[in-house]
Structures are given as structure tokens and as C-alpha cells.
Short mmCIF file of C-alpha atoms and ligand atoms in Angstrom, two decimals:
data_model
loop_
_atom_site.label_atom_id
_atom_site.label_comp_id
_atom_site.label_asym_id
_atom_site.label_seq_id
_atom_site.Cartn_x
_atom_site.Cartn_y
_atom_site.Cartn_z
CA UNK A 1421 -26.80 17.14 20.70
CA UNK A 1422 -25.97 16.22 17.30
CA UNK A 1423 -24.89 12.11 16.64
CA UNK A 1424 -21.57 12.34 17.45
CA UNK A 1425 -20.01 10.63 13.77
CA UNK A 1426 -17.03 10.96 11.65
CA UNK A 1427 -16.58 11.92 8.03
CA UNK A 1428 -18.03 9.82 5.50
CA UNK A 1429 -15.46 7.59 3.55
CA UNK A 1430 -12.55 8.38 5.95
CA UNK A 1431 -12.48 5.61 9.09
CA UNK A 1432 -11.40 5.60 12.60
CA UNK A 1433 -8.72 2.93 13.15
CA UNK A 1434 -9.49 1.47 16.79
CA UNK A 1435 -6.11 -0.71 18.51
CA UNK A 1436 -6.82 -4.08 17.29
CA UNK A 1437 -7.30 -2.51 13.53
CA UNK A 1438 -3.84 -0.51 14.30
CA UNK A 1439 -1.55 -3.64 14.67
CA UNK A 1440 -2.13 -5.06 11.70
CA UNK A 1441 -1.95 -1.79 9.32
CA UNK A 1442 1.51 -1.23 11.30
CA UNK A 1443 2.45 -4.64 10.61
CA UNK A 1444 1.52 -4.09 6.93
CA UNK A 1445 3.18 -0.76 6.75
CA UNK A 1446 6.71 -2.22 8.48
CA UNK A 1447 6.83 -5.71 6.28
CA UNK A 1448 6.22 -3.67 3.26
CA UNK A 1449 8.60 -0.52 4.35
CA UNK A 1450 11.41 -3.47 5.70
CA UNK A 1451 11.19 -5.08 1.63
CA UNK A 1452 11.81 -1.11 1.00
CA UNK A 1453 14.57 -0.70 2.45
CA UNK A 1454 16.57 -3.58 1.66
CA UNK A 1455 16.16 -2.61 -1.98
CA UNK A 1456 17.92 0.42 -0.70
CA UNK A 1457 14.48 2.85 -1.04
CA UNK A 1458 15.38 5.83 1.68
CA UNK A 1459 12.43 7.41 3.23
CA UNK A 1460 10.58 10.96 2.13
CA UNK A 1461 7.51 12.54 4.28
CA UNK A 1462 5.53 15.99 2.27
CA UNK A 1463 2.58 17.65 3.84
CA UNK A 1464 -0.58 16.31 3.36
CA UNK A 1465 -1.70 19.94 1.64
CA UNK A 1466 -0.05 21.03 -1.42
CA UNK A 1467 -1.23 24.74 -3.35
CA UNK A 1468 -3.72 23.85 -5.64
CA UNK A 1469 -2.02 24.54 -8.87
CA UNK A 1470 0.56 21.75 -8.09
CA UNK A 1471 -1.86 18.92 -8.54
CA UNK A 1472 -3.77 20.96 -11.56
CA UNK A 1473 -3.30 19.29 -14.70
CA UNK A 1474 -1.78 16.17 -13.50
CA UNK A 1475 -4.50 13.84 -13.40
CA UNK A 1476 -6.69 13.88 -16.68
CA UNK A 1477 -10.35 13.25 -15.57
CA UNK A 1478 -9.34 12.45 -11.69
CA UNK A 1479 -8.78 15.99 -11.13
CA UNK A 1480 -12.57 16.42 -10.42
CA UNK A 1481 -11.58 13.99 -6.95
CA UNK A 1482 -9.45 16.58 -5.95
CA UNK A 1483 -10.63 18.41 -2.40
CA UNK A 1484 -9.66 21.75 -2.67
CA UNK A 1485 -10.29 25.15 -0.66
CA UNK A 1486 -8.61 28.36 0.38
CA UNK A 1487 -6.67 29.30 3.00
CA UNK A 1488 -6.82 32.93 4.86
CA UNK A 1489 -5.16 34.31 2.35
CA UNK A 1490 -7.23 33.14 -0.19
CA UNK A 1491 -4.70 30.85 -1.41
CA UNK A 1492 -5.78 27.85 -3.56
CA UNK A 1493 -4.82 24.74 -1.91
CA UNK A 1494 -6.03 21.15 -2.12
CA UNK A 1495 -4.97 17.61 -0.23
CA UNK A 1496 -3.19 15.68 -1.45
CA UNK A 1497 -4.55 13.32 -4.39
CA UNK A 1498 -1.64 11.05 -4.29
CA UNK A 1499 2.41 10.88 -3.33
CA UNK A 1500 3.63 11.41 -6.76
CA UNK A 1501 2.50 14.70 -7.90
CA UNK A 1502 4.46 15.83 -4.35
CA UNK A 1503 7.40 13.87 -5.49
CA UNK A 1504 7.83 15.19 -8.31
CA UNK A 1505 7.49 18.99 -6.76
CA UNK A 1506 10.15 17.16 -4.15
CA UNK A 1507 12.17 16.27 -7.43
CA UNK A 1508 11.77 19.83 -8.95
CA UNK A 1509 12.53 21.69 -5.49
CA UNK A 1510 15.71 19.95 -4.11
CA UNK A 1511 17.15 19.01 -7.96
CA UNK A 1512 20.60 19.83 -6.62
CA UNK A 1513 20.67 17.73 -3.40
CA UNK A 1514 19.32 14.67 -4.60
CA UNK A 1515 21.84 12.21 -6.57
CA UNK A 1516 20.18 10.62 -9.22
CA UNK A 1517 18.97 8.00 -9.47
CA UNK A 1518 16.83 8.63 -6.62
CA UNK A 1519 14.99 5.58 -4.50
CA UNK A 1520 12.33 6.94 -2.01
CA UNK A 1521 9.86 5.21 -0.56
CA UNK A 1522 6.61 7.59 1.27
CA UNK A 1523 3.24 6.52 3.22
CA UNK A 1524 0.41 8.09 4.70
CA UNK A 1525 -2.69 9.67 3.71
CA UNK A 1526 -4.26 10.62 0.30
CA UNK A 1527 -7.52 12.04 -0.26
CA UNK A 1528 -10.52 11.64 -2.97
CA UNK A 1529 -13.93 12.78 -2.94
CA UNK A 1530 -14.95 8.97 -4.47
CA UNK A 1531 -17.88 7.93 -4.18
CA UNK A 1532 -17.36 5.44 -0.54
CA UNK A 1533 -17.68 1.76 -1.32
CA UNK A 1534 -16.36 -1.14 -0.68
CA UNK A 1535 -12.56 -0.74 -0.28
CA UNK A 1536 -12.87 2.63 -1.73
CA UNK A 1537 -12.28 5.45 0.82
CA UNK A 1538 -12.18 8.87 0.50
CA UNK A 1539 -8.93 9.22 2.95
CA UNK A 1540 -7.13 6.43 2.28
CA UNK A 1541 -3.14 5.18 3.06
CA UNK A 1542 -1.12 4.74 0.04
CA UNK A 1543 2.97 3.79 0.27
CA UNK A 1544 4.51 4.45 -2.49
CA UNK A 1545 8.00 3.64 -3.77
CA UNK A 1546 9.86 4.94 -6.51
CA UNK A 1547 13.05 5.15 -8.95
CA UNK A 1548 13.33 8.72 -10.28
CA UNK A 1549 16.17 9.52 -12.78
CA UNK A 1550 16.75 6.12 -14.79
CA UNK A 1551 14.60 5.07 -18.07
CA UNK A 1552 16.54 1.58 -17.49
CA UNK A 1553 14.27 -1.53 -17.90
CA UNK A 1554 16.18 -2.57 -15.04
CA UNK A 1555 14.70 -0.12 -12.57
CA UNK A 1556 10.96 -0.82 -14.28
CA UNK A 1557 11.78 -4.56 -12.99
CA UNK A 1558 12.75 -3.84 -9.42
CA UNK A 1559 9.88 -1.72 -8.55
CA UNK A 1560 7.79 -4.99 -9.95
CA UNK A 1561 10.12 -7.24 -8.08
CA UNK A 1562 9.95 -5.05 -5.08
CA UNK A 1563 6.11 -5.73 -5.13
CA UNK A 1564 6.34 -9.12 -5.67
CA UNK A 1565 8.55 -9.63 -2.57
CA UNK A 1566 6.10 -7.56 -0.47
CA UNK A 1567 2.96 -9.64 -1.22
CA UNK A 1568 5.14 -12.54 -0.41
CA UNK A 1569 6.55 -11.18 2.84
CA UNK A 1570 2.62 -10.58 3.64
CA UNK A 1571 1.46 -13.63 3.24
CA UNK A 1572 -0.76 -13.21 0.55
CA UNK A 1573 -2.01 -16.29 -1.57
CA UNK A 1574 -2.51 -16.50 -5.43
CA UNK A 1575 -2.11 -12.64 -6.48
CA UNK A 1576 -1.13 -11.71 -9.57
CA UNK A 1577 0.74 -8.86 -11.43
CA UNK A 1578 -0.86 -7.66 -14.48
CA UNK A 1579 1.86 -5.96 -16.79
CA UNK A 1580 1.37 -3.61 -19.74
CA UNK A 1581 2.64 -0.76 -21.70
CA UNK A 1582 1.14 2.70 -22.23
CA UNK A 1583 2.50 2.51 -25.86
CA UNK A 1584 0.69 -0.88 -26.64
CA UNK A 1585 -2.40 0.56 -25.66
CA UNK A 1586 -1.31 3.30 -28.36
CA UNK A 1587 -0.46 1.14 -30.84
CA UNK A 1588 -4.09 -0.78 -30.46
CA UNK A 1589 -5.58 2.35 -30.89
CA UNK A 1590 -3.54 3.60 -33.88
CA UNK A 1591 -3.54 0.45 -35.46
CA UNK A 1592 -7.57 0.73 -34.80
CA UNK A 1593 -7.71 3.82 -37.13
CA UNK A 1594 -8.10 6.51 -34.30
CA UNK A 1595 -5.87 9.20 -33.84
CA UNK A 1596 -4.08 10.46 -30.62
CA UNK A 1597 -7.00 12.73 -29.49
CA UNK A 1598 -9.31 9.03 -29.21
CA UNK A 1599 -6.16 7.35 -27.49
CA UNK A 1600 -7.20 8.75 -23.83
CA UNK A 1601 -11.02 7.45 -24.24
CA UNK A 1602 -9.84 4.10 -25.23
CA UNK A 1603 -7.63 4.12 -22.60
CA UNK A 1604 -10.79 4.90 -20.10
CA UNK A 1605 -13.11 2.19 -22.19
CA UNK A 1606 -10.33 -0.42 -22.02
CA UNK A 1607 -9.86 0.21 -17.85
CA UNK A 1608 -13.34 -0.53 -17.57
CA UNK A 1609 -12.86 -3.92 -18.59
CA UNK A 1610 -12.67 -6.31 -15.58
CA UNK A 1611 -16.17 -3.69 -14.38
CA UNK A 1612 -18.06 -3.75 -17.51
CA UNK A 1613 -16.84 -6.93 -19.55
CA UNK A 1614 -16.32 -7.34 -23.52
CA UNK A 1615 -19.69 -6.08 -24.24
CA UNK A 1616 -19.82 -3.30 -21.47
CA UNK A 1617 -16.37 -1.91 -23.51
CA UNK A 1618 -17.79 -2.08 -26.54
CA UNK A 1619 -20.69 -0.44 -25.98
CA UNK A 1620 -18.28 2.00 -24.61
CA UNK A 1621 -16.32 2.42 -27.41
CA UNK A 1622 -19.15 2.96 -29.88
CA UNK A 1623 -21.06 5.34 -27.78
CA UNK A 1624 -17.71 7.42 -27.79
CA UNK A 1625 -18.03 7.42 -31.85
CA UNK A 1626 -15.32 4.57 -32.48
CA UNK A 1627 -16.55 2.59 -36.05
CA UNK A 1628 -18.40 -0.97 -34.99
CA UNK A 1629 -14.85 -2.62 -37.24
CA UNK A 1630 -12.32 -0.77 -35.30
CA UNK A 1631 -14.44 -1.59 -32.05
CA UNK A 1632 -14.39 -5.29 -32.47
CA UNK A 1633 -10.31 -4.86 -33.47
CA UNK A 1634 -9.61 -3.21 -29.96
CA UNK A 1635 -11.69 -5.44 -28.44
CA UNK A 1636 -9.91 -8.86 -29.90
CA UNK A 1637 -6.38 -7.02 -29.41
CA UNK A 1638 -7.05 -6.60 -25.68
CA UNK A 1639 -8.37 -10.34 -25.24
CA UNK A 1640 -4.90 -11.42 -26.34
CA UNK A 1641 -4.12 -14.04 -23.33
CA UNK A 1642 -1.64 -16.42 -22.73
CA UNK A 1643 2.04 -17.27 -21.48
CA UNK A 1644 3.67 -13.32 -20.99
CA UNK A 1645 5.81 -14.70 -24.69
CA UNK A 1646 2.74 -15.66 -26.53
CA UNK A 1647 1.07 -12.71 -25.87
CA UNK A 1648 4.13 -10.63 -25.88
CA UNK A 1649 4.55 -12.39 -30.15
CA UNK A 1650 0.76 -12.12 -30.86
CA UNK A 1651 1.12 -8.25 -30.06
CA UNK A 1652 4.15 -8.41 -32.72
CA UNK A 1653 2.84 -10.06 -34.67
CA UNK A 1654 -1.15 -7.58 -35.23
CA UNK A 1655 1.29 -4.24 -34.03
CA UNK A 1656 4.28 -4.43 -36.31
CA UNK A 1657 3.52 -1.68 -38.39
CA UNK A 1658 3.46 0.74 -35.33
CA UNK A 1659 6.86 1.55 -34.32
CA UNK A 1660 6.45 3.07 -30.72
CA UNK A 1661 4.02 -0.40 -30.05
CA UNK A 1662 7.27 -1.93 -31.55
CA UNK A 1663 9.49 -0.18 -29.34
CA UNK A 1664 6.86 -0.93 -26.18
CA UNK A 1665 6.91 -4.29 -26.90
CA UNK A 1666 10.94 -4.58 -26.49
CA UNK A 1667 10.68 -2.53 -23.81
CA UNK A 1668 8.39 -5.33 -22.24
CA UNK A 1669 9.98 -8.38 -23.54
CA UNK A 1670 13.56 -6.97 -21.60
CA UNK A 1671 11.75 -6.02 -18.29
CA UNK A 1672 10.46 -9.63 -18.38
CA UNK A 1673 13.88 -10.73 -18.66
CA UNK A 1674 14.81 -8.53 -16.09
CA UNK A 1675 12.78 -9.99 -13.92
CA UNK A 1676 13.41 -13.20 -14.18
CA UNK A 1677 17.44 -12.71 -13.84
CA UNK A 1678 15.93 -11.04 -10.62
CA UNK A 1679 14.47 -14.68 -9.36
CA UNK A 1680 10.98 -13.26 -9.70
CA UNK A 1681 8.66 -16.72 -10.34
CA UNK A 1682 6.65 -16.21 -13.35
CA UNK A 1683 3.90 -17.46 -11.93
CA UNK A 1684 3.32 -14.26 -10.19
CA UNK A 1685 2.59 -11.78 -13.27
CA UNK A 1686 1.49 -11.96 -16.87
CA UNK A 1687 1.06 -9.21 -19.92
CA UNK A 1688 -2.60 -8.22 -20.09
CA UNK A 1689 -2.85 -5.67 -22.90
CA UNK A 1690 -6.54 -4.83 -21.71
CA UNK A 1691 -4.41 -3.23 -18.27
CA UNK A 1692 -4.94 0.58 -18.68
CA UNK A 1693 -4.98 2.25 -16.02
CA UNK A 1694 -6.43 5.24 -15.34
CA UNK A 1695 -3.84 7.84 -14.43
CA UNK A 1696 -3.04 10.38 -17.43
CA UNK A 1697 0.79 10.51 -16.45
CA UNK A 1698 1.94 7.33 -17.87
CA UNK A 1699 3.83 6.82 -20.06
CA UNK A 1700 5.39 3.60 -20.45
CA UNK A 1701 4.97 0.38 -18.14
CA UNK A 1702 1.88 0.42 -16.40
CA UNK A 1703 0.91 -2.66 -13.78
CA UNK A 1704 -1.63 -3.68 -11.23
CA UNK A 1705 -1.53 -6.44 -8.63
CA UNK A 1706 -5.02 -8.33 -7.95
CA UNK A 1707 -6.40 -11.08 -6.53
CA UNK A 1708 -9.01 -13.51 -6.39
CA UNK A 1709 -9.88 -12.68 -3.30
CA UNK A 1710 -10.74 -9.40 -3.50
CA UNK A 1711 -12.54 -8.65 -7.61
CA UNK A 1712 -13.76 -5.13 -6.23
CA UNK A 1713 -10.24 -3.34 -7.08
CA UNK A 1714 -6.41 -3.86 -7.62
CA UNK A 1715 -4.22 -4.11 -4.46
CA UNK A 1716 -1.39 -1.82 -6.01
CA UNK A 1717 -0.64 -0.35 -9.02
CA UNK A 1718 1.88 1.99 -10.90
CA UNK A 1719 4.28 2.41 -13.70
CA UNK A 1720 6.80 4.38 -15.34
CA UNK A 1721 5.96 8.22 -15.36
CA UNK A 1722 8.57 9.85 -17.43
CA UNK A 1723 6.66 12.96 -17.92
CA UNK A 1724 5.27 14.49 -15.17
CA UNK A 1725 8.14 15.22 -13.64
CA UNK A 1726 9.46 17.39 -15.81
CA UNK A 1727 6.46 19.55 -15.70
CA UNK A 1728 8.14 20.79 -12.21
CA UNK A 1729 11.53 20.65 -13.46
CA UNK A 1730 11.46 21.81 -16.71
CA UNK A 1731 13.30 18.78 -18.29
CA UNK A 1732 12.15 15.15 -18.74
CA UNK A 1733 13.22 13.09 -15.50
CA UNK A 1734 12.28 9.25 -16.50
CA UNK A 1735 10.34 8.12 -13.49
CA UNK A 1736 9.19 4.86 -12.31
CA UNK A 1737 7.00 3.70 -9.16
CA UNK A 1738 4.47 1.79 -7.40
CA UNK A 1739 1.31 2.92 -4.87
CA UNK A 1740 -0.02 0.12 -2.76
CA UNK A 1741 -3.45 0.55 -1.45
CA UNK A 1742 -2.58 0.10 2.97
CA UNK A 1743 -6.39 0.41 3.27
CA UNK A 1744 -7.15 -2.30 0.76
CA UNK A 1745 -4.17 -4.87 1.90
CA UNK A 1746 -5.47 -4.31 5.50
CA UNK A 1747 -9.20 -4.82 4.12
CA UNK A 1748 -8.08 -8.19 2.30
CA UNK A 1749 -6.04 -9.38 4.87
CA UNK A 1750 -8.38 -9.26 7.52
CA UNK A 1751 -10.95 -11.46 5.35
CA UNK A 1752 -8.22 -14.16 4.19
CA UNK A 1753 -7.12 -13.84 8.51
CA UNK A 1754 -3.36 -13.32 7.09
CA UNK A 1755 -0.44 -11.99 9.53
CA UNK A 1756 -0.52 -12.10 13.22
CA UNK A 1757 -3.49 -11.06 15.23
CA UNK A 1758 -1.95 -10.19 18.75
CA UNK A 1759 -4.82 -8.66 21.23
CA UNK A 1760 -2.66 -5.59 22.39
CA UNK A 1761 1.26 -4.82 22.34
CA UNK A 1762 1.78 -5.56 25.85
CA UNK A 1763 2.56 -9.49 26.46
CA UNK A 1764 3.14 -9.27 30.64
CA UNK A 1765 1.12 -7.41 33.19
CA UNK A 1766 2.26 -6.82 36.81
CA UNK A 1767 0.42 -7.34 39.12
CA UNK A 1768 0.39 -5.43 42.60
CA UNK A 1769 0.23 -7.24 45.65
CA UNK A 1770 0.16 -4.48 48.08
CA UNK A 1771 1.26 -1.25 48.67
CA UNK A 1772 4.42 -3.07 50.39
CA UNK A 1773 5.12 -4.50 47.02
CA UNK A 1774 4.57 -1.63 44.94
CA UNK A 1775 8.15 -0.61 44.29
CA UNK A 1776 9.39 -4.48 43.80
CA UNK A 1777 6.40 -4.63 41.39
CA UNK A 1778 7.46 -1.26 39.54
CA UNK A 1779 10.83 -2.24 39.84
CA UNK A 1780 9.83 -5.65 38.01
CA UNK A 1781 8.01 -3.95 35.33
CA UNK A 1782 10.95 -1.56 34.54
CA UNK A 1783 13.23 -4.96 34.24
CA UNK A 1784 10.92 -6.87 31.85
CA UNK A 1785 10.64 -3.50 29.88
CA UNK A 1786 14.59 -2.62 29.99
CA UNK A 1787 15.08 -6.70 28.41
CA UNK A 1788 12.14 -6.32 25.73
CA UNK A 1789 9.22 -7.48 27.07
CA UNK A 1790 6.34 -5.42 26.76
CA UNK A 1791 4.41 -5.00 30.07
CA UNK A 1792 1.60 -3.34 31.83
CA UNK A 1793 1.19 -2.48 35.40
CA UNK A 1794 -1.13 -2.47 36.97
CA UNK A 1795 -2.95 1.34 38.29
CA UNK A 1796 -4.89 -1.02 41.44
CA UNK A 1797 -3.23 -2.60 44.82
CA UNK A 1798 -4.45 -5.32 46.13
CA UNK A 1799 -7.37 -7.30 44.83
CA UNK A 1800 -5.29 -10.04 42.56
CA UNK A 1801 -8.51 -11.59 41.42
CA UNK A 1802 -9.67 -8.17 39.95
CA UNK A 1803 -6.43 -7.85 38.39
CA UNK A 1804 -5.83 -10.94 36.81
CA UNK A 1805 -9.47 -10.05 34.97
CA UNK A 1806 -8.34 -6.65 33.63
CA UNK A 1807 -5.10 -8.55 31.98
CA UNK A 1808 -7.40 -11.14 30.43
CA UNK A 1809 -9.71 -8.80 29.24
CA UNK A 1810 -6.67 -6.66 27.59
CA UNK A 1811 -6.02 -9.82 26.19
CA UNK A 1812 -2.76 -9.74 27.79
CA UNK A 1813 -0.97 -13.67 28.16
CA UNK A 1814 1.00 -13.69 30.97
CA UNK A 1815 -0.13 -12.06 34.47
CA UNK A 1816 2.96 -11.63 37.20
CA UNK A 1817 2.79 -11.75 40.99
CA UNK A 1818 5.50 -10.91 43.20
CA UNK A 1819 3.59 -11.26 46.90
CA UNK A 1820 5.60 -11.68 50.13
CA UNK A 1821 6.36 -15.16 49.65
CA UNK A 1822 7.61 -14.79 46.12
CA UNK A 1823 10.00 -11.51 47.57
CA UNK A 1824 11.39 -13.37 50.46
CA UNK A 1825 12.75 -16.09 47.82
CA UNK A 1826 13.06 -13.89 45.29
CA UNK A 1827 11.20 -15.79 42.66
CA UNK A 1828 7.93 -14.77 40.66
CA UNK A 1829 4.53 -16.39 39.97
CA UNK A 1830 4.15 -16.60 36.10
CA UNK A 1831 0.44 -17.26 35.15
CA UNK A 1832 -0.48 -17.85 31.77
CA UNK A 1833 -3.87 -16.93 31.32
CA UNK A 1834 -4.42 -18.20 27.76
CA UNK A 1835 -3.43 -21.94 29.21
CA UNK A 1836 -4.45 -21.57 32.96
CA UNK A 1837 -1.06 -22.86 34.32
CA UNK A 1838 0.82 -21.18 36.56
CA UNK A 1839 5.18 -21.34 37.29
CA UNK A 1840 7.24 -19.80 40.10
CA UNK A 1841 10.57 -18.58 38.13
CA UNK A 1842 13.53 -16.81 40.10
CA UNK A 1843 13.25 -13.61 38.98
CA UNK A 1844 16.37 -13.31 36.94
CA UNK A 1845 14.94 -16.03 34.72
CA UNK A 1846 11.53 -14.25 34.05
CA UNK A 1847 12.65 -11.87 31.11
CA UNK A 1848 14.33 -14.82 29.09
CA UNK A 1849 11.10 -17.57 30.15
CA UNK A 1850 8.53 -14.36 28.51
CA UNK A 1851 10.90 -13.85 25.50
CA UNK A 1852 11.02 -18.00 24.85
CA UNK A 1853 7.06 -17.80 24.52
P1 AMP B 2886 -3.68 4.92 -7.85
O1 AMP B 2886 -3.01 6.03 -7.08
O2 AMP B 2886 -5.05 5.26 -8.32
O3 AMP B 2886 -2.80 4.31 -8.86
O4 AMP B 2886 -3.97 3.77 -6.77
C1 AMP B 2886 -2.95 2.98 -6.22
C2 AMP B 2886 -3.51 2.11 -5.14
O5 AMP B 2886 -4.06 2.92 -4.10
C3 AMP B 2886 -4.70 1.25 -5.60
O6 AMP B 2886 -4.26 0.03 -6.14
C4 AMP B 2886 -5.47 1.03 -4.30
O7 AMP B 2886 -4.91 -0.02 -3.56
C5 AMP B 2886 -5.22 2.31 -3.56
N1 AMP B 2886 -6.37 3.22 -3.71
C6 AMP B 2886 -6.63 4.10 -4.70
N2 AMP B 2886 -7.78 4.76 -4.48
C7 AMP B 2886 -8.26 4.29 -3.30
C8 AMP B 2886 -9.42 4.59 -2.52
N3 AMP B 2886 -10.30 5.50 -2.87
N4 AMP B 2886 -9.59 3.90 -1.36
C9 AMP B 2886 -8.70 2.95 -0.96
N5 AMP B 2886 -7.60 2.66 -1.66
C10 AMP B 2886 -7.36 3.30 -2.81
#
């Protein structure tokens, strides 16, 4: 028989790997929600021509194939190409501005490695219908606020703007047809390093000058004001890097008006990022902890949209990784680790106990306690194993003794100890723990 495997790049999520990516997914999807973000759910498989010409060079990731009728069809690449069909579709019965938020699986044929998959979870939340810096700023605050609610130590937002890029390019002495290379060159950075770009940049036919003036424009570093100036001050002569830069300078006010701490993000003018729909902000969060890949990313897509709905629909949105959050969470051992979802397990002391023991169960369930039962009579010893090796804490036996005063033997097999409660006490004891 052939070794019984699964698919290369796309991974099995066993129990103890489940709680914490539904922890993930509710803490982030809870932050969601507050801000107001109402849910949306597409099919996984979209016709092919939907996600054609979307993507620039990541189209080649796309997994296509045809159905029985011969139909073009692919999976998914990403949630925004099928929001903006969503957008297109159902323009009449969604108000504008529109928050969704949407999560499950996208699919690339990458190349597996580290943190890279090739089915992966994305969740995605968006503000379609409002060019307003303000919207730009909550989708960046609504990040910050999920990192936070996660846990997660030292990350960092790096902010840019699609037209800054532009304007380093123009101001470079290339025209718009060189723009999208630079923009590829430039992504590389944090991969390939100053001279990695510009080797880049020269194989692609840039002059050695105008090389060496991209690269020293995307060094710029500092406080998000002193870079924000600096980029004024070398861009000036480019209007749309003009305009980019206010647009930056008043979603950093935003922002802060918003009580996001500037310590979490900063301008970074090498940020490209490699999508071919933006068009305005673009953003990544990293950290430290994890230099393989950004934990999120996204920006303001005013574009693509309209390609569905035949006029422009400014667009703005974030996609965080589940797979990679998950991945760097369980290396830094952030958010809780519980063994299983159950907390009690009934025991069964004998078949004359059975229905006070189901009966028990059904009580600790009805007040919120999640519980087992157990499938065995008799044989406590045996039972109190199974619960420990579920990794269940407390084990509850209601023998004849127990019935008679109508009281229950609480045994905590994390600490050893052991209590007799009356049994109209045991839901609110387990919920105290
Ligand atoms: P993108 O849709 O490329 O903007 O990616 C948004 C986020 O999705 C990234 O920051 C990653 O966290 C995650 N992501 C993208 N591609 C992959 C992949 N192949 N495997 C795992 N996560 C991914």
C-alpha cells in the first residue's frame, strides 16, 4: 500500500494545534467586531478569469483546473479578489462604506518553507467605499489592537505609500513601465540586503547613479516625522509623492487621535510589497521573532475593485497570516495552552450509578462546564487514567456513599487532592478554578 501522506505544503491540524488557531481566530475576529467589521464567507473556488489579471507576477501561484464542463476555475489566491467580485455582485445591497471581516483558506503553489504553506489561513478585514485617511488608520489600529489582544511582544508596523515608492522611482529617472521592477527589487530588501537590491536593480538595466539614489532614498530611517520631512524634502518636485506624503503624515495623525502608541509602527519607504493592486498605503507587521516573513500585511486597494464594478470603489484592508501567528506563537509559548476543551470527566461507579452519573454530566454541561463521561463502568482506577491522559483536571465520582448524601468526590488530578462538595455546589467550585 502506498505511505499513507498528505499534500505537500498544506498541514493536518491535530486537537492540541486546533485550540490555539481557534483562540487566534476568535481574539482577532472579537477586535473585529467591536470595530463594527460584520462577517462575509465566499467559496474557496472562484472561475478562473476572476483572479486573472489581479496579481502581477503572483498569478503564476495560482492553482487552477477545469471542471466537467470544461470551465476554467482556480482556488482561491486570496480574500480580496472575492471581495471585490462580492462588491461588484451585491452593489445594491451593501451600504457603503462597507466593513467585512472573512477567514479561512487560501491557496499558492509556493515553494513550502518555513512558515510558507501552500494552503494557508488568512483573515482579512476591510473598509470598502471610503478613500478617508481615517479608514486607512483603523484598519492599522485594528491590527495594532489584535497583536496586543494576542499577546505578542515587540512587533512592529512598517508603513508606506505606493506613490512614494513612485516618486523614488520617478525622481530616479525611470519611467512608469520600471516602477513595477523597482517595486519587486525594493521588496527584496529585508531577503537580499543593500547590495542584494542593487545588484537587482542594475541587472534589470537601472543606471549605477539612479541605483545608488533608490537605494539611499529607501534607507531613509528615523522617527515616522523625520523620515516623513527627509522624503519632502529629496521628493518635492513629484507631486503624487507630494500628495502620498500628506496622505501619510494625516493617517499618522489619525492614528494617534486613535490612542495607537507610536512605538508600535514607523514609515519605512523600502516597504513594497508585492501585490500589483495597490495603490496607496501599503503596511506590514513583523517581528523579531520571526525574520522569515511579515505576520500581516495590506493596504489601500482603490483599483481593483472597480475592475468588477466598473467604477473606482476606494478600498482599504488587512490579511493576517493565521498560519504564521499560530507558527510564532507557539515558539514565543504565547496564549493559553489547555490539553483538551473538556475541564471535568465523570466518572461511572456502576451500572447503579449510571443515570446519577449521566444526570451529573448533563448538570455540569447545562451550567458551563465542559465535561466528559465516561464510555466504561466500574474500574475507577482505569478511569481516573483515561482523564489524566486526556489531560482533563478534575475527575468526578458519585459512588453509593456520595448518592446517599448527595455530595460528590472532586479530584484534581493536576494537584492530587481530592474534596467531597454537595452536589449543588460542584458547577460553581469547577467554574471558580
Ligand atoms: P498577502 O496576501 O501576500 O498580502 O499576505 C498576507 C499575509 O498572509 C502574510 O503577511 C502572511 O502572514 C500570510 N501568508 C501569505 N502567504 C502565505 C503562505 N504561503 N503561507 C503562510 N502564510 C502566508
Amino acid at each position: 500500500m502506498a505511505k499513507v501522506q498528505n499534500i505537500k505544503g498544506m498541514r493536518d491540524h491535530l486537537p492540541q494545534a486546533m485550540l490555539l488557531r481557534q483562540y487566534i481566530l476568535e481574539t482577532v475576529r472579537r477586535v473585529a467586531e467591536r470595530h463594527g467589521f460584520e462577517p462575509l464567507q465566499t467559496p474557496v473556488v472562484e472561475y478562473a478569469e476572476v483572479l486573472e489579471g489581479k496579481l502581477g507576477d503572483d498569478e503564476k501561484l495560482i492553482y487552477r483546473f477545469t471542471d466537467h464542463g470544461e470551465r476554467g476555475l482556480a482556488l482561491r489566491y486570496d480574500q480580496t479578489v472575492p471581495l471585490a467580485r462580492v462588491v461588484a455582485q451585491y452593489a445594491g445591497q451593501l451600504a457603503l462604506p462597507w466593513r467585512r471581516y472573512a477567514y479561512g483558506p487560501s491557496y499558492r503553489g509556493e515553494r513550502p518553507a518555513r512558515g510558507r504553506y501552500r494552503e494557508f489561513y488568512q483573515f482579512d478585514a476591510d473598509i470598502v467605499g471610503s478613500g478617508s485617511p481615517l479608514a486607512d488608520a483603523e484598519i492599522v489600529a485594528l491590527l495594532t489592537e489584535s497583536l496586543e489582544a494576542l499577546g505578542f511582544p515587540g512587533f512592529t508596523t512598517l508603513l508606506n505609500h505606493r506613490q512614494i515608492i513612485g516618486g523614488i522611482a520617478r525622481t530616479s529617472g525611470l519611467d512608469e513601465t520600471s516602477a513595477g521592477g523597482v517595486y519587486r527589487a525594493i521588496d527584496k530588501f529585508d531577503k537580499l540586503g543593500a547590495d542584494g537590491v542593487l545588484a537587482e536593480l542594475l541587472r534589470m538595466g537601472v543606471a549605477p547613479a539612479a541605483a545608488d539614489q533608490i537605494l539611499a532614498l529607501v534607507q531613509i530611517d528615523g522617527t515616522p516625522g523625520e523620515v516623513l520631512a527627509a522624503l519632502a524634502e529629496r521628493l518635492g518636485a513629484d507631486a503624487r509623492a507630494t500628495a502620498a506624503i500628506t496622505n501619510l503624515w494625516a493617517i499618522i495623525d489619525a492614528l494617534g487621535q486613535m490612542g495607537v502608541s507610536p512605538e508600535r509602527y514607523r514609515v519605512a519607504p523600502r516597504l513594497a510589497r508585492g501585490l500589483s493592486y495597490y495603490t496607496g498605503l501599503v503596511f506590514e507587521a513583523n517581528t523579531p521573532h520571526w525574520p522569515e516573513g511579515s505576520l500581516l500585511g495590506g493596504g489601500r486597494y482603490d483599483e481593483l475593485i472597480g475592475q468588477f464594478a466598473g467604477r473606482p470603489i476606494p478600498t482599504v484592508g488587512l490579511a493576517f497570516g493565521l498560519d504564521r501567528l499560530h507558527d510564532v506563537m507557539e515558539e514565543l509559548g504565547l496564549g493559553p495552552r489547555p490539553a483538551t476543551t473538556a475541564v471535568a470527566y465523570v466518572t461511572v461507579f456502576g451500572p447503579e450509578q449510571a443515570a446519577a452519573s449521566l444526570a451529573l454530566a448533563r448538570e455540569l454541561r447545562a451550567g458551563g462546564v465542559n465535561t466528559l463521561i465516561s464510555l466504561e463502568t466500574g474500574a475507577l482506577g482505569k478511569q481516573f487514567k483515561e482523564a489524566d491522559r486526556k489531560g482533563v483536571r478534575f475527575a468526578l465520582v458519585l459512588g453509593p456513599d456520595e448518592l446517599t448524601r448527595g455530595e460528590v468526590v472532586v479530584k484534581d488530578l493536576r494537584g492530587g487532592g481530592q474534596r467531597s462538595l454537595p452536589q449543588a455546589e460542584v458547577v460553581a467550585a469547577l467554574l471558580a478554578e
